[in-house]
Coordinates of C-alpha atoms in Angstrom, one line a residue:
M1 CA -15.5 111.4 60.3
N2 CA -18.8 110.3 61.5
P3 CA -18.1 107.8 64.1
Q4 CA -21.2 106.1 63.2
E5 CA -20.1 105.4 59.6
V6 CA -18.5 101.9 59.3
P7 CA -16.3 101.4 56.2
A8 CA -18.0 98.8 53.8
P9 CA -16.1 95.4 53.8
V10 CA -13.9 94.6 50.8
P11 CA -15.5 91.8 48.6
A12 CA -13.5 88.7 48.7
S13 CA -12.2 87.1 45.4
P14 CA -14.7 84.5 43.9
P15 CA -14.0 80.9 44.9
P16 CA -12.5 78.6 42.0
A17 CA -15.0 76.6 39.8
P18 CA -15.6 73.2 41.2
G19 CA -14.4 71.3 37.9
A20 CA -11.2 73.2 37.3
K21 CA -8.6 70.9 39.1
P22 CA -10.1 67.6 37.6
R23 CA -10.0 69.3 34.2
R24 CA -6.3 70.1 34.8
S25 CA -5.7 66.3 35.7
R26 CA -7.4 65.0 32.7
W27 CA -5.1 67.1 30.4
V28 CA -2.0 65.8 32.2
G29 CA -3.2 62.1 31.9
T30 CA -3.8 62.7 28.2
L31 CA -0.4 64.1 27.6
V32 CA 1.3 61.2 29.5
A33 CA -0.7 58.7 27.4
L34 CA 0.4 60.5 24.1
V35 CA 4.0 60.5 25.2
L36 CA 3.9 56.8 26.0
V37 CA 2.3 56.1 22.6
A38 CA 4.9 58.1 20.9
L39 CA 7.8 56.1 22.8
V40 CA 6.2 52.9 21.8
G41 CA 5.9 53.9 18.1
G42 CA 9.4 55.2 18.1
G43 CA 10.7 51.8 19.6
A44 CA 8.8 49.8 17.0
W45 CA 10.2 52.0 14.1
Y46 CA 13.7 51.6 15.6
L47 CA 13.3 47.8 15.6
V48 CA 11.9 47.7 12.1
Q49 CA 14.8 49.9 10.8
R50 CA 17.4 47.7 12.6
A51 CA 16.0 44.5 11.1
N52 CA 16.0 46.1 7.7
G53 CA 19.6 47.3 8.1
G54 CA 20.7 43.8 9.4
A55 CA 19.3 42.4 6.2
S56 CA 21.0 44.8 4.0
D57 CA 23.8 42.3 3.1
A58 CA 21.2 40.0 1.6
P59 CA 20.8 40.2 -2.2
A60 CA 18.0 42.7 -2.9
R61 CA 15.5 42.7 -5.8
P62 CA 16.3 45.1 -8.7
G63 CA 15.1 48.4 -7.6
G64 CA 15.3 47.8 -3.8
G65 CA 12.6 46.5 -1.4
R66 CA 12.3 43.0 0.2
P67 CA 15.1 40.6 -0.3
M68 CA 14.9 38.2 -3.3
V69 CA 13.7 34.5 -2.6
T70 CA 15.9 31.6 -3.2
V71 CA 13.8 28.9 -4.8
G72 CA 14.4 25.5 -6.2
D73 CA 13.7 25.0 -10.0
A74 CA 12.9 22.3 -12.4
V75 CA 12.7 22.0 -16.2
A76 CA 9.3 20.6 -17.7
R77 CA 10.2 17.6 -19.8
R78 CA 8.5 15.1 -21.9
A79 CA 8.5 11.5 -20.4
E80 CA 6.6 8.3 -20.5
L81 CA 4.5 8.5 -17.4
P82 CA 3.0 5.3 -16.1
V83 CA -0.7 5.0 -15.3
I84 CA -0.7 3.1 -11.9
I85 CA -3.4 2.0 -9.5
D86 CA -2.2 1.9 -5.9
A87 CA -3.9 -0.5 -3.5
L88 CA -3.4 -2.3 -0.2
G89 CA -3.2 -6.1 -0.7
T90 CA -3.0 -9.3 1.2
V91 CA -0.9 -12.3 0.3
I92 CA -3.0 -15.5 0.1
P93 CA -1.7 -18.9 -0.8
A94 CA -2.7 -20.5 -4.1
T95 CA -3.6 -23.6 -2.1
S96 CA -4.2 -24.0 1.7
V97 CA -5.0 -27.5 3.0
T98 CA -5.4 -28.7 6.5
V99 CA -4.0 -32.3 6.8
R100 CA -6.8 -34.3 8.8
P101 CA -6.8 -38.0 9.4
Q102 CA -9.4 -40.0 7.5
V103 CA -9.7 -42.8 10.1
S104 CA -9.5 -42.9 13.8
G105 CA -6.7 -44.8 15.6
L106 CA -3.4 -44.5 17.3
L107 CA -0.8 -42.1 15.8
T108 CA 2.4 -44.0 15.8
E109 CA 4.8 -41.9 13.7
V110 CA 5.2 -38.2 12.5
L111 CA 7.5 -38.2 9.5
F112 CA 7.6 -34.4 8.7
T113 CA 9.5 -31.4 10.2
E114 CA 7.6 -28.2 11.0
G115 CA 8.2 -25.6 8.3
Q116 CA 9.4 -28.2 5.7
M117 CA 8.7 -28.0 2.0
V118 CA 6.7 -31.2 1.2
K119 CA 5.5 -32.6 -2.1
K120 CA 2.0 -34.0 -2.9
G121 CA 1.8 -37.6 -2.1
Q122 CA 4.7 -37.4 0.5
L123 CA 4.2 -39.6 3.6
L124 CA 3.6 -37.4 6.6
A125 CA 2.3 -39.6 9.6
Q126 CA 1.3 -43.2 10.2
I127 CA -1.7 -44.4 12.1
D128 CA -1.6 -48.1 13.5
P129 CA -2.7 -50.2 10.6
R130 CA -3.3 -53.6 12.5
P131 CA -7.1 -53.1 13.3
F132 CA -7.6 -52.1 9.8
E133 CA -5.7 -55.1 8.3
Q134 CA -7.9 -57.5 10.4
A135 CA -11.0 -55.7 9.0
L136 CA -9.9 -56.2 5.5
L137 CA -9.2 -59.9 6.2
Q138 CA -12.7 -60.5 7.5
A139 CA -14.2 -58.7 4.5
Q140 CA -12.1 -60.9 2.2
G141 CA -13.3 -64.1 4.1
T142 CA -17.0 -63.1 3.9
R143 CA -16.6 -62.4 0.1
Q144 CA -14.9 -65.7 -0.6
R145 CA -17.7 -67.7 1.2
D146 CA -20.4 -65.9 -0.7
E147 CA -18.8 -66.4 -3.9
A148 CA -18.6 -70.2 -3.2
Q149 CA -22.3 -70.3 -2.5
L150 CA -22.9 -68.3 -5.6
E151 CA -20.9 -70.9 -7.7
N152 CA -22.8 -73.8 -6.2
A153 CA -26.1 -72.0 -6.9
R154 CA -25.1 -71.5 -10.6
L155 CA -24.3 -75.3 -11.0
T156 CA -27.6 -76.3 -9.6
L157 CA -29.4 -73.9 -11.8
E158 CA -27.7 -75.6 -14.9
R159 CA -28.8 -78.9 -13.8
Y160 CA -32.3 -77.8 -13.2
R161 CA -32.4 -76.3 -16.7
T162 CA -31.3 -79.8 -18.3
L163 CA -34.0 -81.6 -16.4
L164 CA -36.6 -79.0 -17.3
A165 CA -35.6 -79.6 -21.1
Q166 CA -36.1 -83.4 -20.4
D167 CA -39.5 -82.7 -18.7
S168 CA -38.2 -84.3 -15.6
I169 CA -38.6 -81.2 -13.1
A170 CA -41.2 -78.6 -12.6
R171 CA -40.5 -75.0 -14.0
Q172 CA -41.1 -73.6 -10.5
D173 CA -38.0 -75.2 -9.1
V174 CA -36.0 -73.8 -12.0
D175 CA -37.2 -70.2 -11.4
T176 CA -36.6 -70.6 -7.5
Q177 CA -33.0 -71.6 -8.2
A178 CA -32.5 -68.7 -10.6
A179 CA -33.7 -66.2 -8.1
L180 CA -31.3 -67.7 -5.6
V181 CA -28.4 -67.1 -7.9
R182 CA -29.3 -63.5 -8.4
Q183 CA -29.6 -63.0 -4.6
L184 CA -26.2 -64.5 -4.1
E185 CA -24.7 -62.3 -6.8
G186 CA -26.0 -59.3 -5.0
T187 CA -24.5 -60.6 -1.6
V188 CA -21.1 -61.1 -3.4
M189 CA -21.2 -57.5 -4.7
T190 CA -21.8 -56.1 -1.2
D191 CA -19.0 -58.3 0.0
R192 CA -16.5 -56.8 -2.5
A193 CA -17.7 -53.2 -1.6
Q194 CA -17.1 -54.0 2.1
E195 CA -13.7 -55.5 1.1
G196 CA -12.8 -52.3 -0.8
T197 CA -13.8 -50.0 2.1
A198 CA -11.6 -52.2 4.5
R199 CA -8.7 -51.8 1.9
L200 CA -9.3 -48.0 1.7
N201 CA -9.4 -47.6 5.4
L202 CA -6.1 -49.4 5.6
G203 CA -4.6 -47.0 3.0
Y204 CA -5.9 -44.0 5.1
T205 CA -3.5 -45.1 7.9
R206 CA -0.7 -43.6 5.8
I207 CA -1.4 -39.8 5.9
V208 CA 0.1 -38.2 2.9
A209 CA 0.5 -34.7 1.7
P210 CA -2.6 -33.7 -0.3
A211 CA -0.6 -30.7 -2.0
S212 CA 2.8 -29.3 -2.5
G213 CA 3.9 -26.5 -0.3
R214 CA 5.2 -25.5 3.0
I215 CA 3.8 -27.4 6.1
G216 CA 3.2 -25.5 9.3
L217 CA 3.3 -26.3 12.9
R218 CA 2.0 -29.7 14.0
S219 CA -0.7 -29.8 16.6
V220 CA -0.5 -33.5 17.5
D221 CA 2.4 -35.6 18.6
A222 CA 3.0 -39.2 18.1
G223 CA 1.3 -41.5 20.7
N224 CA -2.0 -39.6 20.6
Y225 CA -5.3 -41.0 19.5
V226 CA -6.7 -39.1 16.5
T227 CA -10.1 -39.1 15.0
S228 CA -11.6 -38.6 11.6
G229 CA -13.8 -35.7 12.9
D230 CA -10.8 -33.7 14.2
A231 CA -11.3 -30.1 12.9
T232 CA -7.7 -29.0 14.0
G233 CA -5.9 -31.7 11.9
L234 CA -2.4 -32.5 12.1
A235 CA -0.9 -29.4 10.3
T236 CA -1.6 -27.0 7.4
I237 CA 0.1 -27.1 4.0
T238 CA 0.2 -23.8 2.1
Q239 CA 1.5 -23.5 -1.5
V240 CA 3.8 -20.5 -1.7
N241 CA 5.3 -21.1 -5.2
P242 CA 3.3 -19.6 -7.0
I243 CA 1.4 -17.4 -4.7
D244 CA -1.5 -15.0 -4.9
V245 CA -2.1 -11.3 -3.8
Q246 CA -5.7 -10.2 -3.2
F247 CA -6.4 -6.5 -3.4
S248 CA -9.4 -4.1 -3.9
V249 CA -9.8 -1.4 -6.5
P250 CA -12.2 1.5 -6.8
Q251 CA -15.3 0.6 -8.9
D252 CA -14.6 3.8 -11.0
R253 CA -11.4 2.1 -12.2
V254 CA -13.0 -1.2 -13.4
G255 CA -13.4 0.1 -16.8
D256 CA -9.9 1.3 -17.2
I257 CA -8.6 -2.2 -16.1
R258 CA -10.8 -4.1 -18.5
A259 CA -9.6 -1.7 -21.4
A260 CA -6.1 -2.3 -20.3
Q261 CA -6.6 -6.1 -20.3
A262 CA -8.1 -6.0 -23.7
A263 CA -5.0 -4.2 -25.0
S264 CA -2.4 -6.2 -23.1
P265 CA -3.6 -9.5 -21.4
A266 CA -0.5 -9.6 -19.1
L267 CA -0.6 -6.5 -16.8
V268 CA 2.3 -6.1 -14.6
V269 CA 1.7 -6.0 -10.9
T270 CA 4.4 -4.9 -8.4
A271 CA 4.3 -5.9 -4.7
L272 CA 6.1 -3.4 -2.3
D273 CA 6.7 -3.6 1.4
R274 CA 5.0 -1.6 4.0
T275 CA 7.4 1.5 3.5
R276 CA 7.0 1.4 -0.4
K277 CA 10.7 1.3 -0.7
T278 CA 11.6 -2.3 -1.3
E279 CA 10.1 -4.3 -4.2
L280 CA 9.2 -7.7 -3.1
D281 CA 8.3 -9.3 -6.4
K282 CA 6.7 -8.8 -9.8
G283 CA 3.7 -10.7 -11.1
R284 CA 0.8 -10.8 -13.5
F285 CA -2.8 -9.5 -13.0
S286 CA -5.3 -12.5 -12.9
T287 CA -8.8 -11.4 -12.7
L288 CA -11.5 -9.2 -11.1
D289 CA -14.2 -10.4 -8.8
N290 CA -17.7 -10.7 -10.5
Q291 CA -19.4 -8.1 -8.2
V292 CA -19.0 -4.7 -6.4
D293 CA -18.8 -4.7 -2.7
T294 CA -21.6 -2.4 -1.7
T295 CA -20.3 -1.5 1.7
T296 CA -16.9 0.0 0.3
G297 CA -17.7 0.5 -3.2
T298 CA -14.7 -1.6 -4.4
V299 CA -14.1 -4.7 -6.5
K300 CA -11.8 -7.5 -5.3
A301 CA -8.9 -8.4 -7.7
K302 CA -6.2 -11.0 -7.8
A303 CA -2.6 -11.2 -9.1
R304 CA -0.3 -14.1 -9.2
F305 CA 3.3 -14.0 -8.3
D306 CA 6.0 -16.7 -8.9
N307 CA 7.6 -15.8 -5.6
A308 CA 11.0 -17.6 -6.5
Q309 CA 12.8 -15.9 -3.7
G310 CA 10.2 -16.5 -1.1
A311 CA 9.7 -12.8 -0.3
L312 CA 5.9 -13.0 -0.1
F313 CA 4.6 -14.7 3.0
P314 CA 1.0 -16.0 3.4
N315 CA -1.3 -13.4 5.1
Q316 CA 1.3 -10.7 4.7
F317 CA 0.1 -7.1 4.0
V318 CA 1.8 -5.5 1.0
N319 CA 1.3 -2.4 -1.2
V320 CA 0.3 -3.1 -4.8
Q321 CA 0.9 -1.2 -7.9
L322 CA -1.1 -2.2 -11.0
M323 CA 0.3 -0.6 -14.2
L324 CA -2.3 -0.1 -16.8
R325 CA -0.3 1.7 -19.5
T326 CA 2.2 4.5 -20.2
V327 CA 1.3 8.0 -21.6
S328 CA 3.7 10.5 -23.2
A329 CA 3.3 14.0 -21.5
V330 CA 4.9 17.0 -20.2
V331 CA 5.9 16.2 -16.5
V332 CA 7.1 18.3 -13.7
P333 CA 7.7 17.6 -10.0
V334 CA 4.7 17.1 -7.9
T335 CA 5.9 19.9 -5.6
A336 CA 5.8 22.4 -8.4
V337 CA 1.9 22.3 -8.9
R338 CA -0.1 24.4 -6.4
T339 CA -3.7 24.7 -5.9
G340 CA -5.4 28.2 -5.4
A341 CA -8.8 29.7 -5.4
N342 CA -8.8 29.7 -9.2
G343 CA -7.5 26.2 -9.6
D344 CA -4.1 24.7 -10.2
Y345 CA -1.1 26.8 -11.1
V346 CA 2.8 26.9 -11.3
Y347 CA 5.2 29.6 -11.2
V348 CA 7.3 29.8 -14.3
I349 CA 10.7 31.4 -14.2
N350 CA 11.3 33.8 -17.0
E351 CA 14.7 34.8 -18.7
D352 CA 14.9 37.9 -16.4
R353 CA 14.5 35.6 -13.3
K354 CA 11.1 36.9 -12.5
V355 CA 8.2 34.5 -12.0
S356 CA 4.9 34.4 -13.7
L357 CA 1.8 32.7 -12.3
R358 CA 0.4 30.4 -14.8
K359 CA -2.7 28.2 -14.7
V360 CA -2.4 24.6 -15.8
V361 CA -4.4 21.4 -16.0
R362 CA -3.0 18.3 -14.3
G363 CA -3.2 14.8 -15.6
Q364 CA -1.8 11.6 -14.3
A365 CA 0.5 11.6 -11.5
T366 CA 3.0 9.3 -9.7
V367 CA 4.6 9.6 -6.3
G368 CA 7.2 12.2 -7.6
Q369 CA 6.0 13.3 -11.1
M370 CA 2.8 14.9 -12.4
A371 CA 1.7 15.2 -16.0
I372 CA 0.6 18.7 -17.3
T373 CA -1.9 18.5 -20.1
E374 CA -2.4 22.3 -20.6
G375 CA -0.7 25.5 -19.8
L376 CA 2.9 24.5 -20.0
K377 CA 5.3 23.6 -22.7
E378 CA 8.4 21.3 -22.7
G379 CA 11.7 23.0 -21.7
E380 CA 10.2 25.8 -19.6
R381 CA 11.6 26.3 -16.1
V382 CA 9.2 26.2 -13.0
V383 CA 9.5 26.7 -9.4
S384 CA 9.7 23.4 -7.5
E385 CA 10.6 24.6 -3.9
G386 CA 9.9 27.8 -2.0
G387 CA 6.7 28.9 -4.0
D388 CA 4.9 29.7 -0.8
R389 CA 6.7 32.9 -0.5
L390 CA 6.3 34.0 -4.1
Q391 CA 4.0 36.5 -5.9
D392 CA 3.4 37.0 -9.5
G393 CA 6.2 39.2 -11.0
M394 CA 8.7 38.7 -8.1
A395 CA 12.4 38.3 -8.8
V396 CA 13.9 35.1 -7.6
Q397 CA 17.4 33.7 -7.0
L398 CA 18.4 30.2 -7.9
P399 CA 20.6 28.0 -5.8
G400 CA 24.3 28.1 -6.9
A401 CA 23.5 31.0 -9.4
Q402 CA 24.8 34.0 -7.4
G403 CA 27.7 34.4 -9.6
A404 CA 25.6 34.5 -12.9
R405 CA 24.1 37.9 -12.3
G406 CA 26.9 39.9 -14.0
P407 CA 29.6 42.2 -12.4
R408 CA 27.6 42.7 -9.3
G409 CA 27.1 39.1 -8.1
G410 CA 29.4 36.7 -6.4
A411 CA 32.2 39.1 -5.4
S412 CA 31.6 39.3 -1.8
G413 CA 35.0 37.9 -1.0
P414 CA 37.2 40.8 -1.9
R415 CA 34.8 43.5 -1.0
G416 CA 34.2 42.0 2.4
A417 CA 37.8 42.3 3.2
A418 CA 38.2 45.9 2.3
S419 CA 34.9 47.2 3.7
G420 CA 36.1 47.8 7.3
P421 CA 35.0 51.5 7.9
R422 CA 31.8 50.9 5.8
G423 CA 30.5 48.4 8.2
G424 CA 29.9 45.6 5.8
A425 CA 29.1 47.4 2.6
S426 CA 27.2 45.6 -0.1
A427 CA 29.3 42.8 -1.6
P428 CA 28.1 42.9 -5.2
Q429 CA 30.1 46.2 -5.7
A430 CA 33.5 44.4 -5.7
G431 CA 33.6 44.1 -9.5
A432 CA 34.6 47.2 -11.5
E433 CA 34.5 49.5 -8.3
G434 CA 37.2 47.3 -6.7
E435 CA 39.7 47.8 -9.7
A436 CA 39.0 51.5 -9.7
G437 CA 39.7 51.7 -5.9
Q438 CA 43.1 50.0 -6.5
R439 CA 43.9 52.5 -9.2
R440 CA 43.0 55.3 -6.8
Q441 CA 45.4 53.9 -4.2
R442 CA 48.4 53.4 -6.4
P443 CA 49.9 56.9 -5.9
V444 CA 49.6 56.5 -2.0
Q445 CA 51.6 53.0 -2.1
T446 CA 54.5 54.7 -4.1
P447 CA 57.2 55.9 -1.7

């Protein structure tokens, strides 16, 4: 071997690719993510299957699937449905009078009790009459004096006319005396008017009730000086028997009200309390106002109530129901009618206990009933409660009708007691299958 020959170096293995290790890490991360997704999906599937298994004891629709929905039902019937206008009204007295003194003076007596029922003409208070008595005497004295002068002037005029007939006096004197008589007649007439005024003022010292009704709280006590220009007055009298209720109706219902008045002049009006549960009184519709309120688009109306029990109080807010007429129609509960994208509809329960969606046309309605003008016949059964969970063609279950479905319904008792190993097997199989099971077990029970 030539010492100068050096063996060639063995080539080293190629270095790994720069992106190999990161690519392996991405595959591992993707695999872990897929495993996590599978675990989440499996957990969700388990929970769904567990929920379905827990509901297996509930009555199922024929053919399996979701459990049947228990609904309330009602039968469409023909009834006389009242056409009513509901409104908010205010009780106003038929007469409201503020008792004010007509003359000024010292109030000596108050002869009424606050809240008392008074009659027209009843004495309520007394003002000191002595100044007015003196004024009346003075007016009477003046009248008597002027009447005496008038009588003397008339006698003198008769003498002058006699002398004129004898041509013993000038006609000018006769005319002057006649003018004096007429002047004194005017003076006496003025005196009589002043005397009447003084007598009237004396009568005003007795303050009497101008109307019948209930008197309110007094604002002045005895011993105070009252004046005729006092705006407050002594008290207020309100007539409560009868009493009126004022309310507003939409202008679109004016034609209906006028037509109802033409058919029946005595329209019944009912006054209810704030909760619409207690009837306060029944009355008669009186009249409509003569114009529409442009700010609200309503017309004021008034009804009169006898208020024999005193249930209506002035300025009280009440709910008013004006009944125009009654119509004969097929009615269902208000809760049975629903509104969808295509209009109003109801769910009709068929003989096989499946529901059918049917479009209807609604008519008049009250608080609890609604008239159906088209789409429903008398005697048909509709869903009144629980319709939010229904679809067209679904089977339903009625309350209290579990045992009316045949041999598979309403036998959960016996089957529940004998279903131990089966973990709560379906109860509806306790009919004919229960009897067969007992026949099969007879040989075992024989010793």
